[in-house]
Coordinates of C-alpha atoms in Angstrom, one line a residue:
Chain O
M1 CA 0.0 0.0 0.0
I2 CA 2.9 2.3 0.8
G3 CA 4.5 1.4 -2.4
A4 CA 1.4 2.2 -4.4
R5 CA 1.1 5.6 -2.8
L6 CA 4.8 6.3 -3.2
S7 CA 4.5 5.7 -6.9
R8 CA 1.4 7.9 -7.1
Q9 CA 3.3 10.7 -5.2
Y10 CA 6.2 10.5 -7.6
S11 CA 4.1 10.4 -10.7
S12 CA 2.3 13.5 -9.5
L13 CA 5.7 15.1 -9.1
F14 CA 6.6 14.1 -12.6
K15 CA 3.4 15.3 -14.1
G16 CA 4.3 18.9 -13.6
M17 CA 7.5 18.5 -15.6
T18 CA 7.0 18.9 -19.3
N19 CA 10.5 19.8 -20.2
S20 CA 12.1 17.4 -22.6
E21 CA 15.0 17.1 -20.2
E22 CA 12.9 16.2 -17.2
S23 CA 10.5 13.9 -19.0
R24 CA 13.3 11.4 -19.3
H25 CA 12.7 10.5 -15.7
T26 CA 11.5 7.0 -15.3
F27 CA 10.8 5.2 -12.1
M28 CA 10.5 1.6 -11.1
L29 CA 8.7 0.2 -8.2
C30 CA 10.4 -2.7 -6.4
L31 CA 8.1 -4.2 -3.7
D32 CA 9.8 -6.6 -1.3
P33 CA 12.9 -6.7 -3.6
T34 CA 15.7 -9.1 -3.7
A35 CA 19.2 -7.9 -4.3
D36 CA 19.0 -9.1 -7.9
I37 CA 15.9 -7.0 -8.6
I38 CA 17.6 -3.9 -7.3
R39 CA 20.6 -4.5 -9.5
K40 CA 18.5 -4.9 -12.6
A41 CA 16.5 -1.8 -11.7
T42 CA 19.5 0.3 -11.2
R43 CA 21.2 -0.9 -14.4
K44 CA 19.0 1.1 -16.7
N45 CA 19.3 4.4 -14.8
S46 CA 19.7 7.4 -17.0
R47 CA 23.3 8.5 -17.2
G48 CA 24.1 12.0 -16.2
F49 CA 20.9 12.7 -14.3
Y50 CA 20.2 12.0 -10.7
S51 CA 19.0 8.6 -9.8
V52 CA 16.8 8.4 -6.8
F53 CA 17.0 5.4 -4.6
H54 CA 14.1 5.4 -2.2
Y55 CA 14.3 2.9 0.7
N56 CA 11.2 2.3 2.7
G57 CA 12.4 0.2 5.6
H58 CA 9.1 -0.3 7.5
G59 CA 8.9 -3.6 9.1
C60 CA 12.4 -4.6 8.2
P61 CA 15.2 -5.0 10.6
L62 CA 17.3 -1.9 11.4
P63 CA 20.2 -1.1 9.1
T64 CA 23.4 -2.5 10.6
A65 CA 26.4 -0.5 11.8
G66 CA 28.4 -2.1 9.0
G67 CA 26.4 -0.1 6.4
E68 CA 23.9 -2.7 5.3
L69 CA 20.3 -2.5 4.2
W70 CA 18.0 -5.5 4.4
V71 CA 16.5 -7.1 1.3
F72 CA 14.6 -10.3 0.7
T73 CA 15.9 -13.7 -0.4
R74 CA 14.6 -15.1 -3.6
S75 CA 11.8 -17.0 -1.9
I76 CA 10.8 -13.9 0.2
S77 CA 11.2 -15.9 3.4
H78 CA 14.3 -14.3 5.0
Y79 CA 16.1 -11.0 5.1
V80 CA 19.6 -10.8 3.8
P81 CA 21.9 -7.8 4.2
L82 CA 22.9 -5.7 1.2
A83 CA 26.0 -3.6 1.6
V84 CA 25.6 0.1 0.8
R85 CA 29.0 0.2 -0.9
I86 CA 27.7 -2.3 -3.4
L87 CA 24.5 -0.4 -3.8
R88 CA 26.4 2.8 -4.6
Q89 CA 28.3 1.1 -7.3
W90 CA 25.0 0.0 -8.9
V91 CA 23.2 3.3 -8.6
G92 CA 26.1 5.4 -9.9
P93 CA 27.8 8.6 -8.9
R94 CA 24.9 11.1 -9.2
A95 CA 22.4 9.8 -6.8
I96 CA 19.8 10.8 -4.3
Y97 CA 19.3 8.4 -1.5
I98 CA 16.1 8.7 0.5
L99 CA 16.3 6.5 3.6
D100 CA 12.9 6.2 5.3
C101 CA 13.7 3.8 8.1
S102 CA 14.5 3.8 11.8
S103 CA 18.1 4.7 12.7
A104 CA 18.8 5.7 9.1
G105 CA 21.8 7.8 10.2
V106 CA 23.8 4.7 10.6
L107 CA 24.1 4.5 6.8
L108 CA 25.1 8.1 6.3
P109 CA 28.9 7.7 6.7
F110 CA 28.8 4.9 4.2
L111 CA 26.9 7.0 1.7
V112 CA 29.1 10.1 1.9
E113 CA 32.5 8.5 2.0
N114 CA 34.5 8.7 -1.1
L115 CA 34.8 5.5 -3.0
S116 CA 38.0 5.0 -4.8
D117 CA 36.2 2.8 -7.2
S118 CA 36.6 3.9 -10.8
S119 CA 33.0 3.3 -11.6
L120 CA 32.0 6.2 -9.4
N121 CA 34.0 8.6 -11.4
D122 CA 32.5 7.7 -14.7
P123 CA 33.6 10.3 -17.3
E124 CA 30.7 9.4 -19.5
A125 CA 28.2 10.5 -16.9
I126 CA 30.0 13.8 -16.4
G127 CA 30.1 14.5 -20.1
S128 CA 26.5 13.8 -20.8
E129 CA 25.5 16.0 -17.8
A130 CA 27.4 18.9 -19.2
G131 CA 25.9 18.5 -22.6
G132 CA 22.4 17.8 -21.4
S133 CA 21.6 20.9 -19.4
Q134 CA 21.3 23.8 -21.8
Q135 CA 19.9 26.1 -19.3
S136 CA 21.3 29.5 -18.2
T137 CA 22.7 28.0 -15.1
P138 CA 26.2 26.5 -15.6
P139 CA 26.5 22.9 -14.6
I140 CA 28.2 22.4 -11.3
A141 CA 31.4 20.5 -10.8
P142 CA 30.3 16.9 -10.8
S143 CA 32.5 15.9 -7.9
K144 CA 30.7 18.3 -5.6
F145 CA 27.2 17.6 -4.3
S146 CA 26.9 14.6 -6.5
T147 CA 25.5 12.3 -3.9
I148 CA 22.7 13.6 -1.8
V149 CA 21.3 11.7 1.1
F150 CA 18.0 12.3 2.8
A151 CA 17.9 10.3 6.0
A152 CA 14.8 10.2 8.2
C153 CA 16.5 10.2 11.6
S154 CA 19.9 9.8 13.2
R155 CA 21.5 6.6 14.2
D156 CA 19.9 6.1 17.6
E157 CA 16.4 7.3 16.8
M158 CA 13.3 5.4 15.9
L159 CA 10.5 6.6 13.6
P160 CA 7.2 7.3 15.3
M161 CA 4.9 4.3 15.2
A162 CA 1.6 5.7 16.4
P163 CA -1.2 4.4 14.4
C164 CA -2.8 7.8 13.9
Y165 CA 0.1 9.0 11.7
P166 CA 1.1 7.5 8.3
A167 CA 4.0 5.1 8.6
D168 CA 5.9 6.8 5.8
I169 CA 5.6 10.2 7.3
Y170 CA 9.1 11.2 6.2
T171 CA 8.4 10.3 2.6
C172 CA 5.2 12.3 2.8
C173 CA 7.0 15.3 4.0
L174 CA 9.3 15.1 1.0
T175 CA 6.9 14.4 -1.7
T176 CA 3.6 15.8 -0.7
P177 CA 4.4 18.6 1.9
I178 CA 1.1 20.4 1.6
Q179 CA -1.0 17.4 2.3
I180 CA 1.0 16.1 5.2
S181 CA 1.3 19.5 6.9
L182 CA -2.4 20.0 6.7
Q183 CA -2.9 16.6 8.2
M184 CA -0.5 17.4 11.0
F185 CA -2.1 20.7 11.7
I186 CA -5.5 19.0 12.1
L187 CA -3.9 16.4 14.4
Q188 CA -2.1 18.9 16.4
V189 CA -5.1 21.1 17.0
S190 CA -7.2 18.1 17.9
K191 CA -4.7 17.1 20.5
L192 CA -6.2 19.8 22.7
T193 CA -9.2 17.6 23.0
P194 CA -8.9 14.6 25.4
H195 CA -8.3 11.0 24.3
T196 CA -5.7 11.9 21.8
D197 CA -2.4 10.1 22.4
L198 CA 0.1 12.6 21.2
L199 CA 2.7 11.2 23.6
Y200 CA 2.9 8.1 21.4
C201 CA 4.5 10.2 18.7
P202 CA 7.9 11.5 19.8
F203 CA 8.6 13.2 16.6
I204 CA 5.6 15.6 16.8
Y205 CA 6.0 16.0 20.5
T206 CA 9.6 17.2 20.3
Y207 CA 8.7 19.3 17.3
V208 CA 6.1 21.1 19.3
L209 CA 8.5 21.5 22.3
N210 CA 11.4 23.0 20.4
S211 CA 9.8 24.6 17.4
T212 CA 12.6 27.0 16.6
P213 CA 13.1 28.4 13.1
I214 CA 15.9 26.9 11.1
Chain Y
M1 CA -11.8 20.5 16.0
S2 CA -12.0 16.9 16.9
H3 CA -14.7 16.3 14.5
V4 CA -12.4 17.0 11.6
D5 CA -11.0 13.9 9.9
P6 CA -7.2 14.1 9.5
R7 CA -7.7 12.4 6.2
L8 CA -9.1 15.7 4.9
G9 CA -5.5 16.9 4.4
E10 CA -4.8 14.2 2.0
N11 CA -7.7 15.0 -0.3
I12 CA -7.3 18.7 -1.2
P13 CA -9.2 19.3 -4.4
G14 CA -7.3 20.3 -7.5
E15 CA -4.2 19.5 -9.3
R16 CA -0.6 20.4 -8.6
E17 CA 0.1 22.3 -11.8
K18 CA -3.2 24.2 -12.0
R19 CA -2.8 27.4 -10.0
K20 CA -6.5 28.1 -10.1
S21 CA -7.3 25.0 -8.1
P22 CA -6.9 25.0 -4.3
L23 CA -4.0 22.5 -4.3
G24 CA -2.2 24.3 -7.0
E25 CA -2.5 27.6 -5.3
L26 CA -1.2 26.2 -2.0
I27 CA 1.8 24.6 -3.7
W28 CA 2.5 27.8 -5.6
V29 CA 2.5 29.8 -2.3
Y30 CA 4.6 27.1 -0.6
T31 CA 7.1 27.1 -3.4
A32 CA 7.5 30.9 -3.2
I33 CA 8.0 30.8 0.5
S34 CA 10.4 27.9 0.6
E35 CA 12.5 29.3 -2.3
A36 CA 12.7 32.7 -0.6
I37 CA 14.0 31.0 2.6
A38 CA 16.4 29.0 0.5
W39 CA 17.7 32.0 -1.3
T40 CA 18.4 33.9 1.8
T41 CA 20.0 31.0 3.7
M42 CA 22.0 29.1 1.1
T43 CA 24.9 30.2 -0.9
N44 CA 24.4 30.9 -4.6
S45 CA 25.9 27.7 -5.8
M46 CA 24.0 25.6 -3.3
F47 CA 20.8 27.3 -4.4
R48 CA 21.5 26.6 -8.0
T49 CA 22.4 23.0 -7.3
Y50 CA 19.5 22.0 -5.1
L51 CA 16.7 24.1 -6.6
R52 CA 17.5 25.0 -10.1
Q53 CA 19.4 22.1 -11.6
D54 CA 17.1 19.2 -11.3
M55 CA 13.3 19.5 -11.0
L56 CA 12.9 16.3 -9.1
L57 CA 15.6 17.2 -6.6
A58 CA 14.1 20.7 -6.3
S59 CA 10.7 19.3 -5.4
L60 CA 12.2 17.0 -2.8
V61 CA 14.4 19.7 -1.3
R62 CA 11.5 22.1 -0.9

């Protein structure tokens, strides 16, 4: 269900893009994937543009301190670890990682470290990027900002699990900010009424406590 | 306000790209505000990278 909604959110993001450059975006939905499926999906990524790897780790084990995500075995009976270093070689140098899982910050050092692997410094990708963007803004240096990570929380935090909030609340904040903020507003106002269990939700609770401008 | 269903927020009428619809207008205002904040806080090169270079990245960063 989350996967279906995620693809709907992304397709509504894509719908507004009518440029020829942006319409080359394609996306692929991998539900309960094995490592093989992920490798096949990342093989046909578009060179020179950003590839988005969106990991929804709800109900999976936590990512390990060794930098591993959890994917399924072929028979969808067990979880097996998938190292982030391998994943980075598959996805390519220009990538956006969205990690919507508890203790996602564990993976952050593995995603931002420099790999000495030659596949991450692909000259073809750099060249097509420079040729592809004909806008007034000059293309940035490809070594800089080329991997962008969105992580839901730091290494020792858990995502809120109260049933009144959507499980993929971080994804919602990124893709459909208007809708989720209205939803949160309604929930926060209705917390003033009794029988609402706001304390179940540490994220919103701390947000209300220290709501300082960034 | 307890009678308001939180699901209401999910179903705002309109489409993203049509500014005359409620959802489109909200997104338009939101884009303006968030980009103004980004312009005043980020450096020029960061702003270009995150908000002008790639439409998908921009809509995520906002």
